XYZ file of C-alpha atoms in Angstrom:
772
model
C -15.196 12.969 -5.230
C -14.112 16.136 -6.991
C -10.610 16.290 -8.419
C -8.387 18.263 -6.059
C -7.045 21.489 -7.589
C -6.156 20.846 -11.198
C -5.334 23.252 -13.980
C -8.573 24.158 -15.795
C -9.967 20.677 -16.081
C -12.630 21.562 -18.629
C -10.033 23.055 -20.972
C -7.711 20.081 -20.782
C -9.560 17.181 -22.360
C -12.466 15.764 -24.308
C -15.141 14.164 -22.178
C -14.460 10.444 -22.369
C -15.104 7.399 -20.233
C -11.912 5.385 -20.085
C -11.841 1.825 -18.773
C -8.641 0.372 -17.329
C -7.949 -3.292 -16.654
C -5.095 -5.677 -15.918
C -4.923 -9.078 -17.559
C -2.700 -12.141 -17.747
C -0.005 -12.786 -15.155
C 0.386 -10.092 -12.529
C 3.495 -7.929 -12.570
C 4.886 -5.393 -10.070
C 4.004 -1.907 -11.286
C 0.539 -2.724 -12.596
C -1.023 -0.783 -9.720
C 1.130 2.210 -10.564
C -0.159 2.069 -14.131
C -3.794 1.899 -12.981
C -3.219 4.817 -10.601
C -1.703 6.915 -13.376
C -4.540 6.104 -15.806
C -7.243 6.915 -13.254
C -5.745 10.198 -12.094
C -4.634 11.378 -15.527
C -8.073 10.579 -16.949
C -9.718 12.683 -14.264
C -7.130 15.443 -14.691
C -7.908 15.527 -18.424
C -11.618 15.950 -17.805
C -12.575 12.311 -18.392
C -14.126 9.624 -16.200
C -12.179 6.507 -15.231
C -13.651 3.025 -14.783
C -11.875 0.068 -13.243
C -12.638 -3.306 -14.818
C -11.997 -5.859 -12.112
C -10.741 -9.423 -12.726
C -9.495 -8.703 -16.241
C -11.495 -9.986 -19.203
C -13.699 -11.958 -16.809
C -14.960 -8.657 -15.416
C -15.444 -7.286 -18.912
C -17.662 -10.241 -19.826
C -19.595 -10.480 -16.566
C -20.053 -6.737 -16.029
C -22.162 -5.712 -13.047
C -20.144 -4.748 -9.989
C -16.941 -5.778 -11.731
C -17.015 -2.510 -13.694
C -16.847 0.458 -11.319
C -16.199 4.139 -11.669
C -12.928 5.034 -9.952
C -12.250 8.319 -8.202
C -9.127 10.217 -7.224
C -8.736 8.780 -3.732
C -9.546 5.215 -4.808
C -5.970 4.766 -5.994
C -4.225 6.444 -3.057
C -1.201 4.438 -1.926
C -1.288 2.047 -4.878
C 2.257 2.739 -6.070
C 3.831 0.703 -3.276
C 1.489 -2.281 -3.632
C 2.566 -5.417 -5.498
C 0.417 -7.486 -7.847
C -2.766 -5.918 -9.192
C -5.412 -4.556 -6.852
C -8.142 -4.691 -9.520
C -7.424 -8.379 -10.081
C -6.717 -10.534 -13.078
C -8.200 -13.834 -14.181
C -8.142 -16.190 -17.136
C -11.313 -15.913 -19.162
C -12.269 -18.618 -21.657
C -15.534 -16.852 -22.419
C -13.769 -13.839 -23.951
C -11.928 -16.134 -26.352
C -15.269 -16.878 -28.049
C -17.388 -14.338 -29.922
C -20.434 -14.651 -27.596
C -18.211 -13.614 -24.699
C -16.925 -10.611 -26.602
C -20.527 -9.707 -27.470
C -21.365 -9.554 -23.749
C -18.247 -7.463 -23.144
C -19.268 -4.969 -25.828
C -22.746 -4.642 -24.337
C -21.313 -4.044 -20.862
C -19.047 -1.279 -22.118
C -21.841 0.485 -23.994
C -24.195 0.283 -21.039
C -21.506 1.942 -18.893
C -20.779 4.528 -21.566
C -17.129 3.431 -21.880
C -15.605 4.237 -25.267
C -11.909 3.612 -24.619
C -9.943 0.806 -22.975
C -6.432 0.820 -21.563
C -5.237 -2.714 -20.948
C -2.096 -3.715 -19.051
C -1.050 -7.280 -19.751
C 1.105 -9.603 -21.819
C 1.041 -10.333 -25.542
C -1.922 -12.726 -25.253
C -4.039 -10.177 -23.399
C -3.154 -7.411 -25.834
C -3.828 -9.611 -28.855
C -7.308 -10.316 -27.469
C -7.834 -6.571 -27.083
C -6.946 -5.883 -30.699
C -9.280 -8.656 -31.904
C -12.027 -7.071 -29.786
C -11.427 -3.721 -31.440
C -11.391 -5.189 -34.960
C -14.727 -6.929 -34.313
C -16.283 -3.905 -32.607
C -18.477 -2.646 -35.523
C -19.788 -6.172 -36.121
C -20.474 -6.699 -32.425
C -22.533 -3.483 -32.279
C -24.485 -4.515 -35.350
C -25.217 -7.923 -33.825
C -26.359 -6.369 -30.547
C -28.837 -4.201 -32.453
C -30.046 -7.125 -34.597
C -30.670 -9.250 -31.512
C -32.556 -6.415 -29.877
C -30.231 -6.209 -26.910
C -29.453 -2.563 -27.689
C -31.125 0.015 -29.891
C -29.511 1.783 -32.832
C -29.631 5.055 -30.894
C -27.801 3.477 -27.959
C -24.869 2.250 -30.057
C -24.430 5.289 -32.331
C -22.249 7.224 -29.830
C -19.977 4.180 -29.528
C -19.224 3.418 -33.173
C -15.489 3.467 -32.448
C -13.617 1.833 -29.574
C -10.127 3.117 -28.800
C -7.751 0.660 -27.176
C -4.253 1.292 -25.840
C -1.913 -1.447 -24.640
C 0.522 -1.316 -21.738
C 2.835 -4.300 -21.445
C 2.876 -5.825 -17.979
C 5.176 -8.839 -17.998
C 8.015 -9.927 -15.734
C 9.629 -11.863 -18.629
C 10.237 -8.727 -20.744
C 9.178 -10.824 -23.715
C 7.444 -8.160 -25.854
C 9.213 -6.866 -28.938
C 9.453 -3.134 -29.772
C 10.130 -2.089 -26.196
C 13.289 -2.251 -24.090
C 11.431 -2.991 -20.871
C 7.999 -4.161 -19.772
C 6.273 -3.154 -16.544
C 7.498 -5.513 -13.822
C 10.624 -6.914 -15.458
C 13.168 -4.957 -13.410
C 11.316 -5.686 -10.157
C 11.447 -9.386 -10.991
C 15.111 -9.128 -11.925
C 15.696 -7.475 -8.549
C 14.142 -10.467 -6.740
C 16.346 -12.849 -8.720
C 19.542 -10.895 -8.137
C 18.848 -10.570 -4.442
C 18.293 -14.342 -4.207
C 21.455 -15.097 -6.196
C 23.471 -12.637 -4.091
C 22.283 -14.414 -0.939
C 22.938 -17.855 -2.394
C 26.456 -16.914 -3.481
C 27.552 -16.211 0.088
C 26.754 -19.782 1.108
C 28.181 -21.107 -2.175
C 31.471 -19.335 -1.405
C 31.509 -20.618 2.172
C 31.247 -24.260 1.093
C 32.881 -23.924 -2.349
C 29.624 -25.176 -3.853
C 27.881 -24.877 -7.202
C 24.295 -23.675 -7.468
C 21.933 -24.167 -10.392
C 19.198 -21.529 -10.293
C 16.061 -21.753 -12.412
C 14.306 -18.516 -13.360
C 11.158 -17.769 -15.335
C 11.153 -17.322 -19.101
C 9.597 -19.933 -21.414
C 10.395 -18.287 -24.744
C 12.428 -15.335 -23.519
C 15.776 -15.539 -21.760
C 15.894 -11.883 -20.679
C 15.651 -12.627 -16.956
C 18.277 -15.371 -17.152
C 20.676 -13.266 -19.239
C 20.342 -10.107 -17.152
C 20.648 -12.085 -13.924
C 23.816 -13.703 -15.282
C 25.185 -10.322 -16.307
C 24.242 -8.705 -12.980
C 25.615 -11.412 -10.699
C 28.615 -12.626 -12.680
C 27.168 -16.114 -13.182
C 29.501 -18.672 -14.750
C 27.035 -19.949 -17.344
C 23.512 -19.155 -18.548
C 21.011 -21.141 -20.611
C 18.697 -19.103 -22.863
C 15.927 -20.267 -25.225
C 16.997 -17.810 -27.967
C 20.670 -18.758 -27.978
C 20.869 -22.427 -26.989
C 24.099 -24.395 -26.657
C 25.115 -27.292 -28.881
C 23.954 -30.829 -28.128
C 27.220 -31.456 -26.267
C 26.655 -28.423 -24.052
C 28.050 -30.326 -21.095
C 31.579 -30.042 -22.523
C 31.340 -26.282 -23.150
C 29.916 -25.575 -19.697
C 32.493 -27.723 -17.915
C 35.329 -26.091 -19.850
C 34.350 -22.578 -18.748
C 33.632 -23.523 -15.147
C 36.814 -25.587 -14.746
C 38.871 -22.610 -16.035
C 37.209 -20.386 -13.452
C 37.915 -22.909 -10.708
C 41.576 -23.240 -11.752
C 41.947 -19.478 -11.432
C 40.874 -19.816 -7.801
C 37.132 -19.155 -7.919
C 35.407 -20.887 -4.982
C 31.788 -20.655 -6.073
C 29.922 -21.577 -9.249
C 26.567 -20.216 -10.388
C 24.607 -21.459 -13.381
C 21.330 -19.767 -14.318
C 18.749 -21.696 -16.333
C 15.685 -20.170 -17.981
C 12.632 -22.426 -17.570
C 12.407 -22.731 -21.376
C 16.072 -23.718 -21.817
C 16.978 -26.335 -24.438
C 19.835 -27.261 -26.755
C 19.988 -26.580 -30.506
C 17.901 -29.704 -31.158
C 15.232 -28.426 -28.744
C 16.055 -31.072 -26.146
C 14.988 -29.780 -22.748
C 17.816 -28.700 -20.417
C 16.588 -29.023 -16.859
C 18.296 -27.841 -13.679
C 18.546 -31.497 -12.625
C 20.556 -32.332 -15.760
C 22.893 -29.417 -15.153
C 23.355 -30.464 -11.526
C 24.239 -34.020 -12.548
C 26.879 -32.774 -14.966
C 28.486 -30.470 -12.417
C 28.458 -33.199 -9.762
C 29.609 -36.096 -11.929
C 31.976 -34.409 -14.395
C 33.558 -31.749 -12.186
C 32.970 -33.272 -8.766
C 31.305 -30.134 -7.440
C 28.960 -30.208 -4.467
C 25.890 -28.873 -6.326
C 22.475 -27.648 -5.228
C 19.362 -26.594 -7.170
C 17.224 -23.570 -6.357
C 13.991 -22.893 -8.234
C 12.859 -19.375 -7.420
C 9.274 -19.781 -8.671
C 6.630 -17.156 -7.944
C 8.835 -15.134 -5.601
C 9.985 -13.533 -8.875
C 6.484 -12.203 -9.500
C 5.540 -10.828 -6.095
C 6.366 -7.877 -3.902
C 6.362 -4.116 -4.438
C 7.627 -2.587 -7.666
C 11.131 -1.196 -8.019
C 11.712 2.516 -8.566
C 12.148 2.005 -12.302
C 8.934 -0.002 -12.672
C 6.980 2.587 -10.706
C 8.331 5.367 -12.892
C 7.805 3.366 -16.096
C 4.257 2.373 -15.147
C 3.375 5.935 -14.195
C 4.783 7.563 -17.329
C 3.292 4.893 -19.589
C -0.092 5.222 -17.868
C -0.011 8.975 -18.462
C 1.020 8.439 -22.101
C -1.775 5.874 -22.553
C -4.403 8.453 -21.601
C -2.856 10.940 -24.018
C -2.898 8.247 -26.730
C -6.625 7.684 -26.113
C -7.329 11.403 -26.476
C -5.148 11.654 -29.588
C -6.716 8.643 -31.303
C -8.898 8.768 -34.389
C -11.068 5.946 -35.769
C -8.221 5.103 -38.163
C -5.407 5.064 -35.592
C -3.942 1.543 -35.219
C -4.100 0.233 -31.666
C -0.931 1.578 -30.006
C 1.334 -0.119 -27.523
C 3.152 2.167 -25.111
C 6.797 1.139 -24.841
C 10.186 2.530 -23.891
C 13.401 2.827 -25.875
C 16.425 3.547 -23.664
C 15.076 6.628 -21.836
C 12.209 7.605 -24.143
C 8.530 6.638 -23.818
C 7.282 5.491 -27.233
C 4.134 4.500 -29.111
C 4.291 1.517 -31.452
C 1.583 -0.325 -33.421
C 0.408 -3.039 -31.040
C -0.082 -5.872 -33.514
C 3.258 -5.214 -35.146
C 4.903 -5.728 -31.751
C 2.800 -8.831 -31.035
C 3.657 -10.367 -34.415
C 7.376 -9.796 -33.823
C 7.035 -11.369 -30.371
C 5.321 -14.464 -31.792
C 7.941 -14.617 -34.542
C 10.621 -15.171 -31.878
C 8.829 -18.271 -30.558
C 8.271 -19.474 -34.132
C 11.962 -19.018 -34.963
C 12.962 -20.984 -31.866
C 10.564 -23.789 -32.794
C 12.071 -23.803 -36.307
C 15.607 -23.927 -34.822
C 16.450 -20.639 -36.513
C 18.235 -19.165 -33.510
C 20.056 -16.422 -35.415
C 16.655 -15.115 -36.451
C 15.347 -15.426 -32.887
C 18.238 -13.320 -31.570
C 17.802 -10.853 -34.425
C 14.122 -10.387 -33.595
C 15.004 -9.401 -30.042
C 15.972 -5.758 -29.699
C 19.590 -4.774 -30.409
C 20.161 -4.195 -26.697
C 19.447 -7.882 -25.925
C 22.086 -9.107 -28.370
C 24.579 -6.517 -27.145
C 24.034 -7.644 -23.556
C 24.594 -11.261 -24.619
C 27.884 -10.359 -26.310
C 28.935 -8.348 -23.253
C 28.136 -11.310 -21.002
C 30.139 -13.760 -23.100
C 33.055 -11.347 -23.433
C 33.299 -10.714 -19.703
C 32.657 -14.293 -18.580
C 34.379 -16.604 -21.048
C 38.130 -16.202 -20.609
C 40.856 -17.202 -23.062
C 39.101 -16.487 -26.353
C 41.969 -16.480 -28.904
C 39.785 -15.188 -31.745
C 39.118 -11.982 -29.772
C 42.731 -11.297 -28.812
C 44.260 -8.242 -30.509
C 47.697 -8.197 -32.108
C 50.533 -6.887 -29.912
C 50.684 -3.432 -31.516
C 46.994 -2.797 -30.751
C 47.137 -3.742 -27.094
C 46.971 -0.874 -24.616
C 47.848 -0.045 -21.025
C 44.515 1.338 -19.812
C 44.343 3.272 -16.552
C 41.164 3.015 -14.475
C 40.198 5.734 -11.991
C 37.060 6.488 -9.952
C 36.380 10.173 -9.303
C 33.742 11.784 -7.075
C 31.309 10.323 -4.529
C 30.635 6.556 -4.547
C 27.748 5.284 -6.664
C 26.218 1.834 -7.066
C 27.559 0.137 -10.195
C 31.079 1.624 -10.165
C 32.535 -1.789 -9.337
C 30.337 -3.610 -11.852
C 31.583 -1.262 -14.582
C 35.196 -1.804 -13.539
C 34.794 -5.578 -13.408
C 33.298 -5.684 -16.900
C 35.933 -3.385 -18.364
C 38.783 -5.372 -16.779
C 37.360 -8.672 -18.043
C 36.992 -7.180 -21.520
C 40.589 -5.927 -21.370
C 41.857 -9.428 -20.636
C 39.766 -10.865 -23.463
C 41.387 -8.391 -25.881
C 44.928 -8.487 -24.500
C 44.980 -5.032 -22.876
C 46.583 -4.350 -19.497
C 44.130 -2.817 -16.986
C 45.797 -0.667 -14.317
C 43.928 0.664 -11.281
C 44.655 4.108 -9.879
C 43.577 3.684 -6.266
C 41.919 6.565 -4.402
C 41.579 8.849 -7.376
C 44.010 11.510 -8.562
C 45.245 12.312 -5.018
C 46.151 8.624 -4.686
C 48.054 8.811 -7.973
C 50.052 11.894 -7.013
C 50.764 11.108 -3.349
C 50.897 7.315 -3.102
C 51.721 5.922 -6.533
C 55.098 4.561 -5.413
C 54.304 3.646 -1.788
C 55.954 0.495 -0.457
C 55.115 -2.348 -0.258
C 51.988 -1.560 -2.290
C 51.533 1.612 -4.297
C 48.339 3.266 -5.510
C 49.007 2.268 -9.128
C 48.759 -1.446 -9.733
C 47.338 -4.021 -12.101
C 44.053 -5.872 -11.642
C 43.588 -9.576 -12.342
C 40.438 -11.423 -13.366
C 39.912 -13.231 -10.056
C 40.378 -10.024 -8.052
C 37.540 -8.233 -9.848
C 35.251 -11.218 -10.483
C 33.257 -10.719 -7.275
C 32.817 -6.958 -7.803
C 29.598 -7.192 -9.835
C 27.453 -7.162 -6.706
C 29.498 -4.819 -4.518
C 28.509 -1.255 -3.728
C 30.874 1.659 -3.232
C 34.280 1.649 -4.937
C 36.763 -1.191 -4.484
C 39.633 0.917 -5.877
C 38.618 3.964 -3.850
C 37.169 7.254 -4.996
C 37.302 10.889 -3.934
C 36.638 14.360 -5.286
C 40.283 15.317 -5.896
C 41.055 16.745 -9.360
C 44.204 16.684 -11.531
C 44.469 20.482 -11.254
C 45.450 20.111 -7.604
C 48.849 19.007 -8.900
C 48.849 18.902 -12.699
C 52.648 18.685 -12.880
C 52.749 15.564 -10.707
C 49.783 14.032 -12.543
C 51.622 14.413 -15.870
C 54.793 12.963 -14.333
C 52.872 9.870 -13.168
C 51.197 9.421 -16.546
C 54.653 9.449 -18.140
C 56.118 7.132 -15.514
C 53.442 4.450 -15.901
C 53.112 4.862 -19.675
C 49.325 4.934 -19.815
C 47.952 4.507 -23.343
C 44.362 5.337 -22.415
C 42.291 6.529 -19.460
C 38.904 5.197 -18.338
C 37.137 7.314 -15.718
C 34.041 6.293 -13.768
C 32.358 9.017 -11.736
C 30.095 12.034 -11.552
C 30.549 15.725 -12.219
C 34.076 15.564 -10.754
C 35.051 12.902 -13.344
C 33.580 15.140 -16.033
C 35.624 18.081 -14.666
C 38.791 15.960 -14.411
C 38.684 15.031 -18.107
C 37.940 18.638 -18.968
C 41.079 19.693 -17.098
C 43.229 16.980 -18.672
C 41.950 17.811 -22.147
C 42.767 21.501 -21.727
C 46.212 20.608 -20.332
C 47.162 18.659 -23.476
C 48.690 21.795 -24.985
C 51.258 22.012 -22.177
C 51.535 18.311 -21.320
C 51.667 16.049 -24.407
C 51.487 13.001 -22.108
C 47.738 13.695 -21.776
C 47.285 13.215 -25.527
C 45.829 9.780 -24.991
C 42.208 8.687 -25.486
C 39.979 9.279 -22.475
C 36.433 8.048 -21.847
C 34.067 9.003 -19.029
C 31.325 6.684 -17.789
C 28.926 8.848 -15.703
C 28.345 7.343 -12.265
C 26.604 9.505 -9.699
C 23.405 9.317 -7.704
C 22.668 12.922 -8.692
C 22.424 12.146 -12.429
C 23.724 15.646 -13.107
C 26.416 14.976 -15.723
C 26.043 16.794 -19.063
C 25.765 14.553 -22.116
C 23.593 11.835 -20.597
C 20.104 11.279 -19.222
C 21.227 8.366 -17.074
C 24.142 7.944 -14.667
C 25.207 4.675 -13.064
C 24.138 4.707 -9.420
C 21.023 6.839 -9.794
C 18.726 3.806 -9.934
C 20.326 2.296 -6.822
C 19.802 5.595 -5.030
C 16.159 5.773 -6.121
C 15.474 2.249 -4.870
C 17.019 3.055 -1.481
C 15.043 6.279 -1.305
C 11.656 4.768 -2.198
C 12.160 1.987 0.364
C 12.817 4.705 2.937
C 9.825 6.770 1.779
C 7.517 3.736 1.754
C 8.341 3.157 5.419
C 7.842 6.848 6.191
C 4.532 6.906 4.307
C 3.326 3.896 6.276
C 3.895 5.848 9.478
C 2.233 8.942 8.031
C -0.782 6.968 6.827
C -1.173 4.972 10.025
C -1.573 8.165 12.016
C -3.990 9.462 9.342
C -2.958 13.071 9.948
C 0.767 13.395 9.416
C 2.948 15.089 6.814
C 6.582 14.056 6.365
C 9.099 16.355 4.696
C 11.943 14.165 3.390
C 15.290 15.602 2.314
C 16.950 14.015 -0.700
C 20.490 14.256 -2.001
C 21.250 15.181 -5.599
C 23.491 18.236 -5.445
C 22.033 21.151 -7.388
C 19.998 18.857 -9.625
C 16.431 17.955 -8.677
C 16.451 14.687 -10.633
C 16.459 12.341 -7.627
C 13.786 14.329 -5.778
C 11.536 14.480 -8.853
C 11.795 10.825 -9.914
C 11.430 9.672 -6.312
C 8.380 11.923 -6.020
C 6.949 10.303 -9.130
C 7.676 6.826 -7.710
C 6.215 7.314 -4.230
C 3.319 9.621 -5.096
C 4.671 12.649 -3.257
C 2.347 15.582 -2.699
C 5.054 18.101 -3.639
C 8.677 18.135 -4.779
C 10.997 21.083 -4.177
C 14.034 21.356 -6.465
C 16.976 23.778 -6.878
C 15.857 24.523 -10.431
C 12.556 26.000 -9.227
C 13.603 27.063 -5.765
C 11.175 27.642 -2.887
C 9.184 30.825 -2.258
C 7.005 31.867 0.638
C 3.957 32.021 -1.655
C 4.667 28.469 -2.857
C 4.808 27.199 0.712
C 1.667 29.123 1.663
C -0.257 27.607 -1.241
C 0.928 24.075 -0.456
C 0.132 24.390 3.231
C -3.362 25.625 2.366
C -3.874 22.639 0.023
C -2.743 20.234 2.732
C -5.066 21.880 5.242
C -8.014 21.571 2.826
C -7.191 17.935 2.088
C -7.170 16.984 5.767
C -10.359 18.958 6.402
C -12.208 17.052 3.646
C -10.710 13.721 4.618
C -11.745 13.849 8.295
C -9.559 10.825 9.013
C -11.626 8.492 6.832
C -8.827 7.638 4.418
C -5.159 6.796 4.898
C -4.223 10.322 4.012
C -0.633 10.711 5.214
C 1.410 12.888 2.864
C 4.995 13.134 1.700
C 6.896 16.194 0.534
C 10.357 15.705 -0.984
C 12.898 18.517 -0.788
C 16.262 18.467 -2.538
C 19.097 19.360 -0.158
C 19.920 22.542 -2.141
C 16.387 23.653 -3.019
C 16.716 26.666 -0.717
C 19.235 28.049 1.747
C 16.461 29.674 3.782
C 13.639 27.137 3.740
C 15.427 24.076 5.074
C 13.726 20.716 5.513
C 13.263 21.330 9.227
C 11.980 24.874 8.692
C 9.349 23.676 6.196
C 8.197 20.914 8.574
C 7.943 23.457 11.397
C 5.984 25.900 9.220
C 3.492 23.181 8.331
C 3.156 22.178 11.976
C 2.589 25.788 13.013
C -0.089 26.368 10.383
C -1.801 23.063 11.162
C -3.081 24.466 14.466
C -3.179 20.983 15.935
C -5.373 19.541 13.173
C -2.527 17.476 11.758
C 1.146 16.805 12.488
C 4.378 17.411 10.602
C 7.764 15.678 10.817
C 10.987 15.849 8.839
C 13.316 13.006 7.870
C 16.793 13.005 6.327
C 17.972 9.647 4.906
C 21.429 11.112 4.167
C 24.130 8.754 2.921
C 21.756 5.789 2.938
C 21.073 6.979 -0.616
C 24.694 6.344 -1.676
C 25.282 2.935 -0.142
C 23.968 -0.575 -0.486
C 24.054 -3.261 -3.133
C 23.769 -1.863 -6.678
C 20.412 -2.345 -8.378
C 20.207 -4.764 -11.324
C 19.612 -1.869 -13.728
C 22.797 -0.131 -12.575
C 24.742 -3.382 -12.846
C 23.421 -4.237 -16.311
C 23.928 -0.772 -17.742
C 27.334 -0.513 -16.095
C 28.495 -3.634 -17.934
C 27.122 -2.558 -21.286
C 28.430 1.012 -21.128
C 31.829 0.025 -19.697
C 32.458 -2.415 -22.539
C 31.428 0.288 -25.011
C 33.929 2.686 -23.406
C 36.871 0.299 -23.766
C 35.839 -0.388 -27.363
C 35.863 3.373 -27.952
C 39.364 3.670 -26.490
C 40.535 0.750 -28.678
C 39.702 2.794 -31.735
C 42.692 5.059 -31.017
C 45.270 2.248 -30.790
C 48.274 2.969 -33.004
C 47.438 6.658 -33.506
C 50.062 9.316 -32.826
C 49.765 11.833 -30.024
C 49.111 14.613 -32.548
C 46.332 12.612 -34.224
C 44.713 12.044 -30.830
C 45.188 15.708 -29.862
C 43.371 16.837 -33.009
C 40.468 14.377 -32.670
C 37.575 15.814 -30.590
C 36.351 12.302 -29.806
C 39.617 11.395 -28.068
C 38.154 12.930 -24.898
C 34.540 11.753 -24.818
C 31.674 10.915 -22.493
C 29.292 8.015 -23.024
C 25.639 8.683 -22.329
C 22.051 7.728 -22.962
C 20.130 10.402 -24.823
C 16.528 9.724 -25.712
C 16.481 6.378 -27.524
C 20.239 6.153 -28.199
C 23.577 5.436 -26.554
C 26.020 8.090 -27.776
C 29.565 9.336 -27.259
C 29.823 13.118 -27.003
C 33.068 15.090 -27.367
C 34.006 16.743 -24.092
C 34.835 20.100 -25.640
C 31.315 20.439 -27.070
C 29.736 19.472 -23.743
C 31.943 21.866 -21.792
C 31.238 24.824 -24.052
C 27.573 24.297 -24.914
C 25.775 21.966 -22.520
C 27.200 22.646 -19.056
C 25.892 24.913 -16.320
C 29.236 25.151 -14.511
C 28.150 27.238 -11.476
C 25.319 24.797 -10.622
C 27.202 21.649 -11.731
C 24.474 20.284 -13.985
C 23.380 20.232 -17.648
C 21.872 23.420 -19.060
C 18.873 21.484 -20.353
C 17.689 18.777 -17.970
C 15.525 16.218 -19.740
C 13.452 15.351 -16.669
C 12.124 18.862 -15.974
C 8.836 18.127 -17.764
C 8.243 15.239 -15.335
C 7.820 17.734 -12.515
C 4.469 18.678 -14.025
C 3.427 14.993 -14.058
C 4.224 14.752 -10.324
C 2.035 17.787 -9.684
C -0.863 16.567 -11.850
C -0.943 13.121 -10.244
C -0.780 14.577 -6.731
C -3.507 17.134 -7.456
C -1.159 20.062 -6.907
C -1.346 23.092 -9.235
C 1.699 23.640 -11.441
C 3.287 26.941 -12.363
C 4.078 30.098 -10.441
C 2.023 31.079 -7.436
């Protein structure tokens, strides 16, 4: 089938035949990667070939290597597992098997391979590439191919994508499938905890991870587990004592439930296996707890991919095709990874060697080295977990003069992860000796209800009160859009009354605006000359100074679940278009990333707006697509429209225009998920990042302890916002952001990092980019 409407295909790429395969254990998101490789290859003027059943298909050839066309991968984003299959292949591990594989590729004219799998699969790929010249020579010597046949294939380009639920590959922050798997675990633990609370029970939960404790650690961090066992950071031989000490302290504080998470590869420092059964016996016999074991097993591997894994797989698949086209005979085999928010290329074998070095270090009992070989983020998450879980750590307690009264306030609309951030920051405060004080219901609550009786809006938070907040959506201390400027005099009076030493704000553009107002008011009100830190939390992800806001991932997951259900209806009827309205304020981030994650036909954003010529072109493309399809394929379509994309062309108006122009040949409906996008249980990514960034914020505020008001007033970093920019976590001074990076009328950053992704959505949907 011809590629639908792409920008000058012939001018875009070199004519290549690119094979794509999945290998090793399946992981959610693999299908998204295959879809992206197939469509981007075609869009770049190349041909795409699917190699079915992994290396087995490469060795056997025949019908297991098939050319793939545009519509072959329709609807694959929402499918779990791998639709082109994966299988273990002993034959490929031997040279004769690799010789057959080389012959099959040459006979199909394939001169590049993109492989999605774990470290074993990618190591095999690099060996295949290193042997390639010798394999061709042998094929000619044996008379299986002629010299003329192999000459065009002297070089084989290979690109690796890491598909692994364990997230066990070095040189990348995340592997395709890991956050989907973490989501399954967290959902199971959340469900288990309700019954654990009811019966005051303990649960020991085993998760996957033979040499990598990422799933166990992140699950512990996300759910507030009492204890975790990791292969990289094992406990001492007498681990029973340490575990019982922590859990008994939690129980004495009034905690009714106990959760212990065990990685399948868990052991002590002498490499003695720690099994869930052993942990259960200790909890039952030493602490007298009614204890149950749950082994999650392969439920962690199945099901559709999360929003993040769909986005990651898509962007990495696109980058893999670009890496193939950029490659020279001397280019080392690249692995496509991600660092914070940036897609990266790294030498594949360097990453594989570092990954194997972790297992070697564990086997050698060099656990400091094992932790050091993991990325810095892993170690930081471990420290954050221990700091927020293990109470009464005297060595971490600050001296009296460095302890602070830190005010906590939520500002703006609710966002998933607000409570997780607050819980982590409060726990960290208690570990360090600070006093955390909640301002309930935002700045209006402070000004109007701070001294209400019997309970005012300003009050302390204790460890037990916040311990269960990790999994809760919304805002437990209340949030609204009220700003200090509504009553600056009263706000200053309350700050003086309660003697705040620092202010920690969690929220969206309103939180950003609130700190801006307080910073500017320091000249008149010296009481505001205290350190202030903003943790962006908004589904819109429209705060200057960061590419990621807490809550945006939760929103995206809710939205793609909604869109998947809508698409199912659209596809079942064969001839239906749904126009779905997304939230996001005047930023098109949510609409664009959701469009990328669900395979939307078109995305309308405030940044681009909507014109009549744009709508006319899109309607014509839809009409052509349905005319060619003739009901043979599941060709339902989705269009996503941001709520502020146009004041004239509303969601309903667009749906009606499409219906009118369809002339009965297809149908059109509109759907508005509304506040469904704000609610629900926070996603694991939002929980994990909330913990990490919240702890960083309190550490930043600590740096101003003991400084005078004038010193704080003159330090630009005393009013700062934490954010993720590219591959780094950074604090940015508010004054710089206000003056240089903020589009105040549209309440968004001047330069939005995701704008280039809009073109990727268009390319992968077959929609022309650019002005009409």
